[in-house]
GROMACS .gro file of C-alpha atoms in nm:
model
  234
    1UNK     CA    1  12.872  10.417  11.921
    2UNK     CA    2  12.693  10.741  12.025
    3UNK     CA    3  12.316  10.748  11.984
    4UNK     CA    4  12.186  10.938  11.682
    5UNK     CA    5  11.888  11.030  11.897
    6UNK     CA    6  12.044  11.176  12.212
    7UNK     CA    7  11.827  11.282  12.503
    8UNK     CA    8  11.771  11.657  12.516
    9UNK     CA    9  11.844  11.797  12.863
   10UNK     CA   10  11.582  11.996  13.050
   11UNK     CA   11  11.260  11.954  13.245
   12UNK     CA   12  10.966  11.774  13.081
   13UNK     CA   13  10.712  11.996  12.907
   14UNK     CA   14  10.477  12.127  13.172
   15UNK     CA   15  10.097  12.129  13.140
   16UNK     CA   16  10.094  12.509  13.130
   17UNK     CA   17  10.345  12.515  12.845
   18UNK     CA   18  10.146  12.259  12.649
   19UNK     CA   19   9.825  12.459  12.702
   20UNK     CA   20   9.994  12.778  12.583
   21UNK     CA   21  10.126  12.601  12.274
   22UNK     CA   22   9.778  12.472  12.192
   23UNK     CA   23   9.629  12.819  12.237
   24UNK     CA   24   9.882  13.002  12.020
   25UNK     CA   25   9.863  12.730  11.752
   26UNK     CA   26   9.486  12.790  11.727
   27UNK     CA   27   9.533  13.164  11.676
   28UNK     CA   28   9.856  13.216  11.485
   29UNK     CA   29   9.923  13.126  11.125
   30UNK     CA   30  10.232  12.929  11.027
   31UNK     CA   31  10.242  13.019  10.660
   32UNK     CA   32  10.607  12.934  10.583
   33UNK     CA   33  10.596  12.588  10.744
   34UNK     CA   34  10.248  12.522  10.607
   35UNK     CA   35  10.409  12.519  10.262
   36UNK     CA   36  10.591  12.198  10.352
   37UNK     CA   37  10.437  11.928  10.135
   38UNK     CA   38  10.700  11.658  10.100
   39UNK     CA   39  10.906  11.419  10.313
   40UNK     CA   40  11.231  11.291  10.163
   41UNK     CA   41  11.458  11.046  10.340
   42UNK     CA   42  11.826  11.027  10.245
   43UNK     CA   43  12.176  11.018  10.395
   44UNK     CA   44  12.436  11.290  10.446
   45UNK     CA   45  12.802  11.275  10.537
   46UNK     CA   46  13.020  11.551  10.678
   47UNK     CA   47  13.208  11.754  10.419
   48UNK     CA   48  13.543  11.667  10.575
   49UNK     CA   49  13.470  11.313  10.697
   50UNK     CA   50  13.284  11.052  10.494
   51UNK     CA   51  13.298  10.808  10.786
   52UNK     CA   52  13.042  11.025  10.969
   53UNK     CA   53  12.711  10.945  10.803
   54UNK     CA   54  12.362  11.034  10.923
   55UNK     CA   55  12.005  10.952  10.829
   56UNK     CA   56  11.842  11.277  10.716
   57UNK     CA   57  11.468  11.341  10.694
   58UNK     CA   58  11.388  11.639  10.472
   59UNK     CA   59  11.057  11.820  10.505
   60UNK     CA   60  11.040  12.039  10.197
   61UNK     CA   61  10.837  12.315  10.037
   62UNK     CA   62  10.874  12.472   9.693
   63UNK     CA   63  10.964  12.838   9.656
   64UNK     CA   64  10.899  12.794   9.284
   65UNK     CA   65  10.954  12.525   9.023
   66UNK     CA   66  11.332  12.564   9.040
   67UNK     CA   67  11.391  12.590   9.414
   68UNK     CA   68  11.272  12.410   9.722
   69UNK     CA   69  11.385  12.450  10.083
   70UNK     CA   70  11.389  12.177  10.344
   71UNK     CA   71  11.402  12.144  10.721
   72UNK     CA   72  11.614  11.842  10.813
   73UNK     CA   73  11.542  11.621  11.114
   74UNK     CA   74  11.722  11.313  11.242
   75UNK     CA   75  11.400  11.110  11.228
   76UNK     CA   76  11.034  11.139  11.137
   77UNK     CA   77  10.918  11.093  11.496
   78UNK     CA   78  10.738  11.352  11.709
   79UNK     CA   79  11.053  11.414  11.918
   80UNK     CA   80  11.283  11.449  11.614
   81UNK     CA   81  11.572  11.695  11.640
   82UNK     CA   82  11.593  11.976  11.387
   83UNK     CA   83  11.952  11.918  11.275
   84UNK     CA   84  11.988  12.120  10.957
   85UNK     CA   85  11.865  12.283  10.638
   86UNK     CA   86  11.893  12.208  10.270
   87UNK     CA   87  11.829  12.425   9.968
   88UNK     CA   88  11.761  12.242   9.642
   89UNK     CA   89  11.793  12.424   9.311
   90UNK     CA   90  11.769  12.344   8.942
   91UNK     CA   91  12.071  12.295   8.720
   92UNK     CA   92  11.991  12.628   8.552
   93UNK     CA   93  12.016  12.814   8.885
   94UNK     CA   94  12.328  12.624   8.988
   95UNK     CA   95  12.507  12.733   8.671
   96UNK     CA   96  12.447  13.098   8.764
   97UNK     CA   97  12.638  13.061   9.093
   98UNK     CA   98  12.990  13.206   9.130
   99UNK     CA   99  13.262  12.944   9.091
  100UNK     CA  100  13.371  12.984   9.453
  101UNK     CA  101  13.017  12.897   9.563
  102UNK     CA  102  12.969  12.583   9.352
  103UNK     CA  103  13.182  12.344   9.568
  104UNK     CA  104  12.938  12.394   9.857
  105UNK     CA  105  12.663  12.225   9.655
  106UNK     CA  106  12.619  11.853   9.594
  107UNK     CA  107  12.444  11.656   9.324
  108UNK     CA  108  12.143  11.427   9.370
  109UNK     CA  109  12.180  11.204   9.065
  110UNK     CA  110  12.339  10.907   9.243
  111UNK     CA  111  12.115  10.935   9.548
  112UNK     CA  112  11.806  10.921   9.330
  113UNK     CA  113  11.915  10.658   9.078
  114UNK     CA  114  12.054  10.426   9.347
  115UNK     CA  115  11.722  10.430   9.531
  116UNK     CA  116  11.859  10.560   9.862
  117UNK     CA  117  11.667  10.887   9.838
  118UNK     CA  118  11.298  10.814   9.873
  119UNK     CA  119  10.962  10.943   9.997
  120UNK     CA  120  10.844  10.733  10.292
  121UNK     CA  121  10.494  10.594  10.245
  122UNK     CA  122  10.450  10.716   9.886
  123UNK     CA  123  10.397  10.455   9.609
  124UNK     CA  124  10.696  10.413   9.380
  125UNK     CA  125  10.529  10.536   9.059
  126UNK     CA  126  10.415  10.855   9.235
  127UNK     CA  127  10.760  10.916   9.387
  128UNK     CA  128  10.932  10.875   9.055
  129UNK     CA  129  10.730  11.154   8.895
  130UNK     CA  130  10.903  11.408   9.120
  131UNK     CA  131  11.234  11.228   9.165
  132UNK     CA  132  11.291  11.256   8.791
  133UNK     CA  133  11.324  11.630   8.859
  134UNK     CA  134  11.527  11.591   9.181
  135UNK     CA  135  11.775  11.374   8.990
  136UNK     CA  136  11.882  11.682   8.792
  137UNK     CA  137  11.916  11.919   9.089
  138UNK     CA  138  12.188  12.043   9.323
  139UNK     CA  139  12.162  12.084   9.701
  140UNK     CA  140  12.337  12.291   9.966
  141UNK     CA  141  12.314  12.142  10.314
  142UNK     CA  142  12.422  12.271  10.653
  143UNK     CA  143  12.385  12.071  10.975
  144UNK     CA  144  12.384  12.247  11.311
  145UNK     CA  145  12.339  11.948  11.544
  146UNK     CA  146  12.597  11.668  11.538
  147UNK     CA  147  12.368  11.392  11.661
  148UNK     CA  148  12.606  11.124  11.536
  149UNK     CA  149  12.848  11.231  11.812
  150UNK     CA  150  12.575  11.194  12.072
  151UNK     CA  151  12.553  11.569  12.135
  152UNK     CA  152  12.237  11.639  12.332
  153UNK     CA  153  12.238  12.005  12.221
  154UNK     CA  154  12.349  12.168  11.893
  155UNK     CA  155  12.717  12.223  11.969
  156UNK     CA  156  13.005  12.351  11.761
  157UNK     CA  157  13.020  12.515  11.421
  158UNK     CA  158  12.765  12.462  11.144
  159UNK     CA  159  12.886  12.183  10.918
  160UNK     CA  160  12.873  12.164  10.539
  161UNK     CA  161  12.731  11.826  10.444
  162UNK     CA  162  12.766  11.625  10.126
  163UNK     CA  163  12.568  11.350   9.955
  164UNK     CA  164  12.655  11.008   9.816
  165UNK     CA  165  12.799  11.005   9.465
  166UNK     CA  166  12.889  10.641   9.402
  167UNK     CA  167  12.849  10.284   9.526
  168UNK     CA  168  13.053  10.173   9.827
  169UNK     CA  169  13.020  10.500  10.019
  170UNK     CA  170  12.713  10.427  10.234
  171UNK     CA  171  12.752  10.206  10.540
  172UNK     CA  172  12.561   9.886  10.473
  173UNK     CA  173  12.418   9.863  10.823
  174UNK     CA  174  12.280  10.218  10.799
  175UNK     CA  175  12.115  10.138  10.467
  176UNK     CA  176  11.968   9.813  10.600
  177UNK     CA  177  11.827   9.982  10.910
  178UNK     CA  178  11.640  10.237  10.697
  179UNK     CA  179  11.518   9.974  10.450
  180UNK     CA  180  11.382   9.768  10.739
  181UNK     CA  181  11.220  10.067  10.911
  182UNK     CA  182  11.033  10.179  10.600
  183UNK     CA  183  10.982   9.850  10.419
  184UNK     CA  184  11.172   9.956  10.109
  185UNK     CA  185  11.438   9.798   9.889
  186UNK     CA  186  11.703  10.030   9.750
  187UNK     CA  187  11.816   9.768   9.498
  188UNK     CA  188  11.466   9.717   9.359
  189UNK     CA  189  11.409  10.090   9.331
  190UNK     CA  190  11.746  10.130   9.158
  191UNK     CA  191  11.615   9.909   8.879
  192UNK     CA  192  11.292  10.110   8.857
  193UNK     CA  193  11.484  10.437   8.827
  194UNK     CA  194  11.744  10.326   8.573
  195UNK     CA  195  11.579  10.535   8.302
  196UNK     CA  196  11.631  10.864   8.488
  197UNK     CA  197  11.889  11.120   8.385
  198UNK     CA  198  12.102  11.360   8.585
  199UNK     CA  199  12.187  11.721   8.499
  200UNK     CA  200  12.153  11.801   8.132
  201UNK     CA  201  12.509  11.932   8.112
  202UNK     CA  202  12.652  11.653   8.326
  203UNK     CA  203  12.774  11.683   8.683
  204UNK     CA  204  12.964  12.009   8.718
  205UNK     CA  205  13.331  11.949   8.813
  206UNK     CA  206  13.317  12.208   9.092
  207UNK     CA  207  13.014  12.048   9.259
  208UNK     CA  208  13.049  11.792   9.539
  209UNK     CA  209  13.336  11.994   9.690
  210UNK     CA  210  13.519  11.950   9.360
  211UNK     CA  211  13.607  11.600   9.476
  212UNK     CA  212  13.782  11.723   9.790
  213UNK     CA  213  13.688  11.785  10.153
  214UNK     CA  214  13.533  12.096  10.310
  215UNK     CA  215  13.538  12.196  10.673
  216UNK     CA  216  13.396  12.488  10.873
  217UNK     CA  217  13.650  12.713  11.046
  218UNK     CA  218  13.587  12.986  11.303
  219UNK     CA  219  13.815  13.287  11.258
  220UNK     CA  220  13.836  13.585  11.492
  221UNK     CA  221  13.807  13.922  11.315
  222UNK     CA  222  13.736  14.281  11.408
  223UNK     CA  223  13.365  14.350  11.426
  224UNK     CA  224  13.263  14.638  11.198
  225UNK     CA  225  13.128  14.912  11.428
  226UNK     CA  226  12.796  15.079  11.366
  227UNK     CA  227  12.955  15.423  11.331
  228UNK     CA  228  13.175  15.306  11.042
  229UNK     CA  229  12.895  15.377  10.794
  230UNK     CA  230  12.697  15.692  10.730
  231UNK     CA  231  12.335  15.664  10.830
  232UNK     CA  232  12.062  15.877  10.677
  233UNK     CA  233  11.781  15.986  10.906
  234UNK     CA  234  11.448  16.077  10.748
   0.00000   0.00000   0.00000
């Protein structure tokens, strides 16, 4: 089986590069990434292949009370690969989306209530205060780096990812590895979260790829030339 943490090709970071990074970090501000305040661990599978499942570490920041955006890494280690992005929105915002957009979004109700979505290192009662809200949300996830294939660089097309929606979908060995790594029990947390509720209007039938598969396709088209539109010069 390919490693989910492939070696990245290239020369080791040189002393001069490290010094430059330290210098720029001391001077520049990183306002967007400084808004990250939360680490969520969960699992994603490819929109066209449920057999391809990956551990996904989300580092998230709120845009407002109804939307948060997350950088997704394949681990929480210092050398983690940035493999994707996820946008998380409220049910209210999801319902405003065009119907053709809705299948690209997945629900979080099962992930939360089953215990497999959790905040590493955060006490259960504290986690549950926020996960009550996450349970009602929808997410749109795109992965750029197929680490499950052993790719040592981000190759191929961006992939729409989906989330678990029922028991029997997650590989048991993958679940056990994460439980062991973080000292958690998904079954125990499932009991603790039994009181939680999903979207107020129920899971939308067009969400979760409308129960089907989704795949990314590259199609060659004519590129719209710059002179095809009138430009105003002031």
